[in-house]
Coordinates of C-alpha atoms in Angstrom, one line a residue:
X1312 CA 39.8 -37.5 -17.5
X1313 CA 36.9 -35.7 -19.4
X1314 CA 37.9 -34.9 -22.5
X1315 CA 37.8 -31.4 -23.6
X1316 CA 34.3 -30.2 -24.8
X1317 CA 32.8 -33.5 -23.9
X1318 CA 29.8 -33.3 -21.2
X1319 CA 30.7 -32.7 -17.7
X1320 CA 28.6 -34.3 -14.6
X1321 CA 26.9 -31.9 -12.7
X1322 CA 28.7 -31.2 -9.6
X1323 CA 26.7 -31.7 -6.1
X1324 CA 27.4 -27.9 -5.3
X1325 CA 25.9 -26.6 -8.6
X1326 CA 22.9 -28.8 -8.4
X1327 CA 22.5 -27.6 -5.1
X1328 CA 22.4 -24.0 -5.9
X1329 CA 20.0 -24.2 -8.8
X1330 CA 17.5 -25.7 -6.4
X1331 CA 18.4 -23.2 -3.3
X1332 CA 15.3 -21.2 -2.1
X1333 CA 16.5 -18.0 -0.9
X1334 CA 15.3 -16.4 2.3
X1335 CA 13.5 -13.2 -0.2
X1336 CA 12.1 -16.2 -2.5
X1337 CA 10.2 -17.3 0.6
X1338 CA 9.0 -13.7 1.4
X1339 CA 7.9 -13.1 -2.1
X1340 CA 5.9 -16.3 -2.3
X1341 CA 4.0 -15.2 0.8
X1342 CA 3.4 -11.9 -0.3
X1343 CA 2.2 -13.1 -3.7
X1344 CA -0.4 -15.1 -2.1
X1345 CA -1.2 -12.3 0.3
X1346 CA -2.0 -10.0 -2.6
X1347 CA -3.9 -12.5 -4.4
X1348 CA -5.9 -12.8 -1.2
X1349 CA -6.5 -9.0 -1.1
X1350 CA -7.7 -9.3 -4.5
X1351 CA -10.2 -11.7 -4.3
X1352 CA -11.7 -10.0 -1.1
X1353 CA -11.7 -6.9 -3.1
X1354 CA -13.5 -8.3 -6.3
X1355 CA -16.2 -10.4 -4.3
X1356 CA -17.3 -7.3 -2.4
X1357 CA -18.8 -5.9 -5.5
X1358 CA -21.2 -8.9 -5.4
X1359 CA -22.1 -8.8 -1.8
X1360 CA -24.4 -6.8 0.7
X1361 CA -21.4 -3.9 0.9
X1362 CA -22.8 -2.9 -3.0
X1363 CA -26.5 -3.3 -2.7
X1364 CA -27.4 -1.5 0.8
X1365 CA -28.2 2.2 0.4
X1366 CA -25.4 4.7 0.4
X1367 CA -26.1 6.0 3.7
X1368 CA -26.4 3.2 5.6
X1369 CA -23.1 1.8 4.1
X1370 CA -21.2 5.5 5.1
X1371 CA -22.4 5.0 8.7
X1372 CA -21.0 1.2 9.1
X1373 CA -17.9 1.8 7.2
X1374 CA -17.3 4.7 9.1
X1375 CA -17.9 2.7 12.6
X1376 CA -15.8 -0.2 11.4
X1377 CA -12.9 1.7 10.5
X1378 CA -12.9 3.6 13.8
X1379 CA -13.4 0.2 15.9
X1380 CA -10.8 -1.7 14.1
X1381 CA -8.0 0.7 13.4
X1382 CA -8.5 2.5 16.7
X1383 CA -6.9 -0.1 18.8
X1384 CA -4.2 -0.9 15.9
X1385 CA -3.2 2.6 16.1
X1386 CA -2.6 2.6 19.6
X1387 CA -1.4 -0.9 20.1
X1388 CA 1.1 -1.2 16.8
X1389 CA 3.6 1.7 18.1
X1390 CA 3.9 0.0 21.5
X1391 CA 3.9 -4.0 20.6
X1392 CA 5.8 -3.2 17.5
X1393 CA 9.1 -2.9 19.2
X1394 CA 8.9 -5.7 21.8
X1395 CA 8.1 -8.2 19.0
X1396 CA 11.2 -7.0 17.2
X1397 CA 13.3 -8.2 19.9
X1398 CA 11.8 -11.6 20.0
X1399 CA 13.4 -14.2 17.8
X1400 CA 11.0 -14.9 15.2
X1401 CA 8.6 -12.1 16.4
X1402 CA 7.5 -10.7 12.9
X1403 CA 7.6 -14.2 11.1
X1404 CA 4.9 -14.9 14.0
X1405 CA 2.9 -11.9 13.2
X1406 CA 2.7 -12.9 9.4
X1407 CA 2.0 -16.3 10.0
X1408 CA -0.7 -15.0 12.6
X1409 CA -2.4 -12.4 10.1
X1410 CA -2.6 -14.7 6.9
X1411 CA -3.9 -17.5 9.4
X1412 CA -6.7 -15.0 10.9
X1413 CA -7.6 -13.6 7.5
X1414 CA -8.3 -17.0 6.3
X1415 CA -10.6 -17.7 9.1
X1416 CA -12.3 -14.7 8.8
X1417 CA -12.8 -15.4 4.8
X1418 CA -14.5 -18.5 6.1
X1419 CA -16.8 -16.9 8.2
X1420 CA -17.7 -14.3 5.5
X1421 CA -18.9 -16.8 3.3
X1422 CA -21.6 -17.4 5.6
X1423 CA -22.8 -13.5 5.9
X1424 CA -22.2 -12.3 2.5
X1425 CA -26.1 -10.9 2.8
X1426 CA -26.0 -9.6 6.3
X1427 CA -24.7 -7.0 8.4
X1428 CA -21.8 -9.2 9.9
X1429 CA -20.2 -8.8 6.5
X1430 CA -19.1 -5.4 7.6
X1431 CA -17.2 -6.0 10.7
X1432 CA -15.5 -9.3 8.9
X1433 CA -14.5 -7.0 5.8
X1434 CA -12.6 -4.5 8.0
X1435 CA -11.1 -7.0 10.2
X1436 CA -9.5 -8.8 6.7
X1437 CA -8.4 -5.0 6.2
X1438 CA -6.8 -4.5 9.6
X1439 CA -5.3 -8.0 9.4
X1440 CA -4.0 -6.9 6.1
X1441 CA -2.6 -3.7 7.3
X1442 CA -0.4 -5.6 10.2
X1443 CA 0.9 -8.0 7.6
X1444 CA 2.0 -5.2 5.6
X1445 CA 3.9 -3.6 9.0
X1446 CA 5.4 -7.1 9.5
X1447 CA 6.8 -7.4 6.3
X1448 CA 8.1 -4.4 6.0
X1449 CA 10.1 -5.2 8.9
X1450 CA 11.5 -8.6 7.3
X1451 CA 12.4 -7.4 4.0
X1452 CA 15.9 -6.2 5.3
X1453 CA 16.6 -9.7 7.2
X1454 CA 16.0 -11.3 3.7
X1455 CA 18.5 -9.6 1.7
X1456 CA 22.6 -9.8 1.5
X1457 CA 22.9 -6.4 2.5
X1458 CA 21.4 -2.9 2.6
X1459 CA 22.3 -2.0 -1.0
X1460 CA 19.8 -4.5 -2.0
X1461 CA 16.8 -3.1 0.3
X1462 CA 15.5 -0.7 -2.9
X1463 CA 15.8 -3.4 -5.4
X1464 CA 13.9 -6.2 -3.1
X1465 CA 11.0 -3.7 -2.5
X1466 CA 10.9 -3.1 -5.9
X1467 CA 10.6 -6.8 -6.8
X1468 CA 7.9 -7.2 -3.9
X1469 CA 5.8 -4.3 -6.1
X1470 CA 6.7 -6.0 -9.1
X1471 CA 5.0 -9.1 -7.5
X1472 CA 2.0 -7.4 -6.0
X1473 CA 1.3 -5.8 -9.8
X1474 CA 1.5 -8.9 -11.3
X1475 CA -0.7 -11.2 -8.9
X1476 CA -3.3 -8.6 -8.7
X1477 CA -3.8 -8.6 -12.4
X1478 CA -3.5 -12.2 -12.5
X1479 CA -5.9 -12.7 -9.5
X1480 CA -8.4 -10.2 -10.7
X1481 CA -9.5 -11.2 -13.7
X1482 CA -10.1 -15.2 -12.4
X1483 CA -11.9 -13.4 -9.5
X1484 CA -14.3 -11.4 -11.4
X1485 CA -15.2 -14.5 -13.5
X1486 CA -15.9 -16.5 -10.3
X1487 CA -18.2 -13.7 -8.9
X1488 CA -20.1 -13.2 -12.1
X1489 CA -20.7 -16.9 -13.1
X1490 CA -20.7 -18.6 -9.5
X1491 CA -21.2 -15.9 -6.9
X1492 CA -19.1 -13.8 -4.0
X1493 CA -18.9 -16.7 -1.7
X1494 CA -16.8 -18.7 -4.2
X1495 CA -14.5 -15.8 -4.8
X1496 CA -14.2 -15.6 -0.9
X1497 CA -13.7 -19.6 -0.6
X1498 CA -10.7 -18.8 -2.9
X1499 CA -9.6 -16.0 -1.1
X1500 CA -9.7 -18.3 2.5
X1501 CA -7.4 -20.6 0.3
X1502 CA -4.8 -18.5 -0.9
X1503 CA -4.4 -16.4 2.7
X1504 CA -4.3 -20.2 4.4
X1505 CA -1.4 -21.1 1.7
X1506 CA 0.5 -17.5 2.8
X1507 CA 0.2 -18.5 6.2
X1508 CA 1.5 -21.9 6.0
X1509 CA 4.4 -20.6 3.9
X1510 CA 5.1 -18.3 6.3
X1511 CA 6.4 -20.6 8.6
X1512 CA 9.2 -21.2 6.4
X1513 CA 10.3 -17.7 6.6
X1514 CA 13.5 -17.3 8.7
X1515 CA 13.1 -16.6 12.6
X1516 CA 15.5 -13.7 12.4
X1517 CA 15.6 -10.8 15.4
X1518 CA 15.0 -7.5 13.7
X1519 CA 16.1 -5.6 16.3
X1520 CA 17.3 -7.1 19.3
X1521 CA 18.6 -3.8 21.0
X1522 CA 16.9 -0.2 21.3
X1523 CA 18.1 2.3 18.9
X1524 CA 21.3 4.1 19.4
X1525 CA 21.6 7.8 19.5
X1526 CA 23.2 7.6 16.1
X1527 CA 19.8 6.1 14.8
X1528 CA 17.7 8.3 16.4
X1529 CA 19.4 11.4 14.9
X1530 CA 19.5 10.2 11.2
X1531 CA 16.2 9.3 11.4
X1532 CA 15.2 12.4 12.8
X1533 CA 17.2 14.3 10.1
X1534 CA 15.3 17.0 8.0
X1535 CA 15.7 15.0 4.7
X1536 CA 14.0 11.6 5.9
X1537 CA 11.3 14.0 8.1
X1538 CA 10.1 15.7 4.6
X1539 CA 10.0 12.8 2.8
X1540 CA 8.2 11.1 5.2
X1541 CA 5.4 13.8 5.1
X1542 CA 5.3 13.9 1.3
X1543 CA 5.1 9.8 1.1
X1544 CA 2.7 9.8 4.1
X1545 CA 0.4 12.3 2.1
X1546 CA 0.5 9.9 -0.8
X1547 CA -0.4 7.2 1.0
X1548 CA -3.3 9.3 2.7
X1549 CA -4.4 10.0 -1.1
X1550 CA -4.8 6.5 -1.5
X1551 CA -7.0 5.4 1.2
X1552 CA -9.0 8.8 0.0
X1553 CA -9.4 7.9 -3.3
X1554 CA -10.3 4.3 -2.6
X1555 CA -13.2 5.1 -0.5
X1556 CA -14.3 7.7 -2.8
X1557 CA -14.1 5.8 -5.4
X1558 CA -16.0 3.0 -3.4
X1559 CA -19.0 5.1 -2.8
X1560 CA -19.0 6.8 -6.1
X1561 CA -19.5 3.2 -7.8
X1562 CA -22.3 2.6 -5.2
X1563 CA -24.3 5.8 -6.1
X1564 CA -23.4 6.1 -10.0
X1565 CA -21.7 8.9 -11.1
X1566 CA -22.1 11.3 -14.2
X1567 CA -20.1 10.4 -17.1
X1568 CA -20.7 13.9 -18.3
X1569 CA -17.3 15.7 -19.1
X1570 CA -17.1 19.2 -18.0
X1571 CA -17.8 22.2 -20.6
X1572 CA -14.3 23.2 -22.0
X1573 CA -13.2 26.9 -21.0
X1574 CA -14.6 26.9 -17.5
X1575 CA -12.7 29.0 -15.0
X1576 CA -11.4 26.8 -12.1
X1577 CA -14.4 28.2 -9.7
X1578 CA -17.2 27.9 -12.2
X1579 CA -15.6 24.2 -12.7
X1580 CA -16.0 23.4 -9.3
X1581 CA -19.4 25.0 -8.9
X1582 CA -20.2 23.0 -12.0
X1583 CA -18.9 19.4 -10.7
X1584 CA -20.5 19.9 -7.5
X1585 CA -23.9 20.4 -9.2
X1586 CA -23.6 16.7 -10.6
X1587 CA -25.8 14.2 -8.6
X1588 CA -23.2 11.8 -7.3
X1589 CA -22.7 9.7 -4.5
X1590 CA -24.1 11.2 -1.2
X1591 CA -26.6 13.5 -3.0
X1592 CA -29.4 11.1 -3.7
X1593 CA -28.2 9.4 -6.9
X1594 CA -30.1 6.2 -6.8
X1595 CA -28.2 4.2 -9.7
X1596 CA -25.6 1.9 -9.0
X1597 CA -22.6 1.5 -11.8
X1598 CA -22.1 -1.9 -13.4
X1599 CA -19.7 -4.2 -11.3
X1600 CA -17.5 -4.4 -14.2
X1601 CA -16.7 -0.6 -13.7
X1602 CA -15.5 -1.5 -10.4
X1603 CA -13.2 -4.1 -11.8
X1604 CA -11.9 -1.6 -14.4
X1605 CA -10.7 0.8 -11.5
X1606 CA -9.2 -2.2 -9.4
X1607 CA -7.4 -2.8 -12.4
X1608 CA -6.2 0.4 -13.3
X1609 CA -5.1 0.9 -9.6
X1610 CA -2.8 -2.5 -9.8
X1611 CA -1.5 -1.7 -13.3
X1612 CA -0.2 1.8 -11.8
X1613 CA 1.2 0.1 -8.8
X1614 CA 3.2 -2.2 -11.1
X1615 CA 4.3 0.4 -13.5
X1616 CA 5.6 2.5 -10.9
X1617 CA 7.6 -0.3 -9.6
X1618 CA 8.8 -0.5 -13.1
X1619 CA 9.9 2.9 -13.9
X1620 CA 11.1 4.0 -10.5
X1621 CA 14.6 2.0 -10.6
X1622 CA 15.3 3.7 -13.7
X1623 CA 14.5 6.8 -13.0
X1624 CA 16.7 6.5 -9.9
X1625 CA 19.8 6.2 -12.0
X1626 CA 18.7 9.6 -13.9
X1627 CA 17.4 11.7 -11.2
X1628 CA 17.5 12.2 -7.2
X1629 CA 15.1 10.6 -4.9
X1630 CA 13.8 13.6 -3.9
X1631 CA 13.2 14.4 -7.4
X1632 CA 11.1 11.3 -7.9
X1633 CA 8.9 12.2 -5.1
X1634 CA 8.4 15.6 -6.1
X1635 CA 7.5 14.2 -9.8
X1636 CA 5.1 11.6 -8.0
X1637 CA 3.2 14.0 -6.1
X1638 CA 3.2 16.7 -9.3
X1639 CA 2.0 14.4 -11.6
X1640 CA -0.9 13.0 -9.3
X1641 CA -2.1 16.6 -9.0
X1642 CA -1.9 17.5 -12.7
X1643 CA -4.0 13.9 -13.6
X1644 CA -6.5 14.7 -10.8
X1645 CA -7.6 18.0 -12.6
X1646 CA -7.8 16.4 -16.1
X1647 CA -9.7 13.3 -14.6
X1648 CA -12.0 16.1 -12.8
X1649 CA -12.9 17.5 -16.1
X1650 CA -13.6 14.4 -17.8
X1651 CA -15.5 12.4 -15.1
X1652 CA -16.9 9.2 -15.2
X1653 CA -15.1 5.7 -15.5
X1654 CA -12.5 7.2 -17.7
X1655 CA -11.8 9.7 -15.2
X1656 CA -12.1 7.4 -12.2
X1657 CA -9.8 4.7 -13.5
X1658 CA -7.4 7.4 -15.0
X1659 CA -6.7 8.6 -11.6
X1660 CA -6.6 5.2 -9.9
X1661 CA -4.1 4.6 -12.5
X1662 CA -1.8 7.6 -11.8
X1663 CA -2.3 7.5 -8.0
X1664 CA -1.0 3.6 -8.3
X1665 CA 2.1 5.1 -10.1
X1666 CA 3.0 7.7 -7.7
X1667 CA 2.4 5.9 -4.6
X1668 CA 4.4 3.1 -5.8
X1669 CA 7.4 5.0 -7.3
X1670 CA 7.0 7.3 -4.1
X1671 CA 7.6 4.2 -2.0
X1672 CA 10.7 3.1 -3.2
X1673 CA 12.2 7.0 -3.5
X1674 CA 11.5 7.1 0.1
X1675 CA 13.0 3.8 1.1
X1676 CA 16.2 4.8 -1.0
X1677 CA 16.1 8.3 0.9
X1678 CA 16.0 6.4 4.5
X1679 CA 18.8 3.8 3.3
X1680 CA 21.0 6.8 1.9
X1681 CA 20.5 9.5 4.9
X1682 CA 20.3 6.6 7.7
X1683 CA 23.2 4.4 7.2
X1684 CA 23.5 3.8 11.0
X1685 CA 19.7 2.8 11.3
X1686 CA 18.3 -0.6 11.9
X1687 CA 16.0 -0.8 8.5
X1688 CA 13.7 -3.6 9.7
X1689 CA 12.9 -1.7 12.9
X1690 CA 12.7 1.9 10.8
X1691 CA 10.6 0.6 7.8
X1692 CA 8.2 -0.6 10.2
X1693 CA 7.6 2.4 12.0
X1694 CA 7.2 4.1 8.9
X1695 CA 4.8 1.8 7.4
X1696 CA 3.0 2.0 10.8
X1697 CA 2.4 5.6 10.3
X1698 CA 1.7 5.3 6.4
X1699 CA -1.1 2.7 7.2
X1700 CA -2.5 5.2 9.6
X1701 CA -2.6 8.1 7.5
X1702 CA -4.5 5.8 4.7
X1703 CA -7.1 5.1 7.2
X1704 CA -7.4 9.0 7.9
X1705 CA -7.4 9.6 4.1
X1706 CA -10.3 7.0 3.6
X1707 CA -12.5 8.4 6.6
X1708 CA -12.7 11.9 4.8
X1709 CA -15.2 10.1 2.0
X1710 CA -16.8 8.5 4.4
X1711 CA -18.3 10.8 7.0
X1712 CA -18.2 13.5 4.2
X1713 CA -20.4 12.6 1.3
X1714 CA -18.1 14.5 -1.3
X1715 CA -19.0 13.9 -5.4
X1716 CA -16.3 12.0 -6.9
X1717 CA -15.1 14.6 -9.1
X1718 CA -14.9 17.2 -6.5
X1719 CA -13.1 14.8 -4.6
X1720 CA -10.6 14.6 -7.5
X1721 CA -10.2 18.3 -7.2
X1722 CA -9.4 17.6 -3.5
X1723 CA -6.7 15.3 -4.5
X1724 CA -5.3 17.8 -6.8
X1725 CA -5.1 20.1 -4.4
X1726 CA -3.3 18.1 -1.6
X1727 CA -1.1 16.7 -4.2
X1728 CA -0.1 19.8 -5.7
X1729 CA 0.5 21.5 -2.6
X1730 CA 2.6 18.4 -1.3
X1731 CA 4.7 18.5 -4.1
X1732 CA 5.5 22.3 -3.9
X1733 CA 5.9 22.5 0.0
X1734 CA 8.6 19.2 -0.6
X1735 CA 10.2 21.0 -3.4
X1736 CA 10.5 24.0 -1.4
X1737 CA 12.0 22.1 1.6
X1738 CA 14.3 20.1 -0.5
X1739 CA 15.7 23.1 -2.2
X1740 CA 16.4 25.5 0.5
X1741 CA 18.5 22.4 1.8
X1742 CA 16.5 21.9 4.9
X1743 CA 18.1 18.2 5.4
X1744 CA 21.6 19.5 6.4
X1745 CA 24.6 17.3 7.5
X1746 CA 23.5 14.5 9.7
X1747 CA 25.6 14.5 12.9
X1748 CA 28.0 11.5 12.9
X1749 CA 27.9 8.7 15.2
X1750 CA 30.9 10.1 17.1
X1751 CA 29.8 13.6 17.3
X1752 CA 26.4 12.1 18.7
X1753 CA 28.1 10.0 21.4
X1754 CA 30.2 12.9 22.4
X1755 CA 27.2 15.2 23.0
X1756 CA 27.6 17.6 20.2
X1757 CA 24.1 19.0 19.2
X1758 CA 23.3 18.0 15.4
X1759 CA 21.9 21.3 15.1

């Protein structure tokens, strides 16, 4: 017998538990390498043909490839997604396929960083990244013990995104500067291939083996979820809009001069429009490190949003978090428009990152609260499909219409401000009334 207070041998069960890899940990590892791929590809583009050809030519090609790559995705994803959800391991296969194909496309890009094949390759990587995001959203509910862990799991994945983005961004920038963009793309191929290999270890779960029940459809169509989805979709559209607005602003240079204090709103907008920013023939290109600074600010914002959202949720409702996210973006966008330059661009990228990250966690909590009978894997994949498409729609606007960056900031302020007001009004008047119970639905009672 072991004497009291003496050492005890480690039991087999305790030793096993210490080295057990949970399903969530496996998904988090895949997500980390996928985020590293996104970051390395983004950083590498700053040193490629994408940022060296004339802005007008770049706009045409970006618009064309966004259309060609995302249109089939928009049509096929809603049709194929439900079928994949009913296949055992279907979403896991999508993750393996998307990350594996991204590795192959990265290797193709290495050979074409200085010719026009770069554009279809870059946007194919974009589409595959969106496909991965939808599959990942469907898998999260399958790797937690119960539904109460969903928001916490998504928060942890957001933290992973922020941390890995910052960790991968700095080495990627150094690789581009001292070796070249090809080396960074090779690193991206390696991280994506690693993600694909790790994805084979994900559990082969069935996301949704049955079609939606009437109760699930009624709950997901409740006004509370519908309006929250509209607010979150607007935030995601703003992210896409700002992404391409700043990308072309960096290509064309920009004005660092702040707007004089005391201008009226109308005069301020006219003043901003006079600056010769991208799309107006400005010949200069901002230094590459400006691009890196904006990227880091965006990643840091997502990290901050993931950190503060769970704490805010303990003090205020999820709806208030969504309203605050939109309102804060609107207020900061006005200030950044008046400031201009790198500080304005980085500041707005930071705030949009915070708002989108915190808003998404709040939206997930609203769905979880108001749709207890829903299949969350299927539901979150469906919402993510819509959000990704809204991201693309938002990105199209500054691509097809040359917009000076700081005028674009005013557009962001107007959209976010209107969204905050409209969502607050809808929430305050109580349009998300009681959801019909499953018993009432099965009995044919109208929820209205």
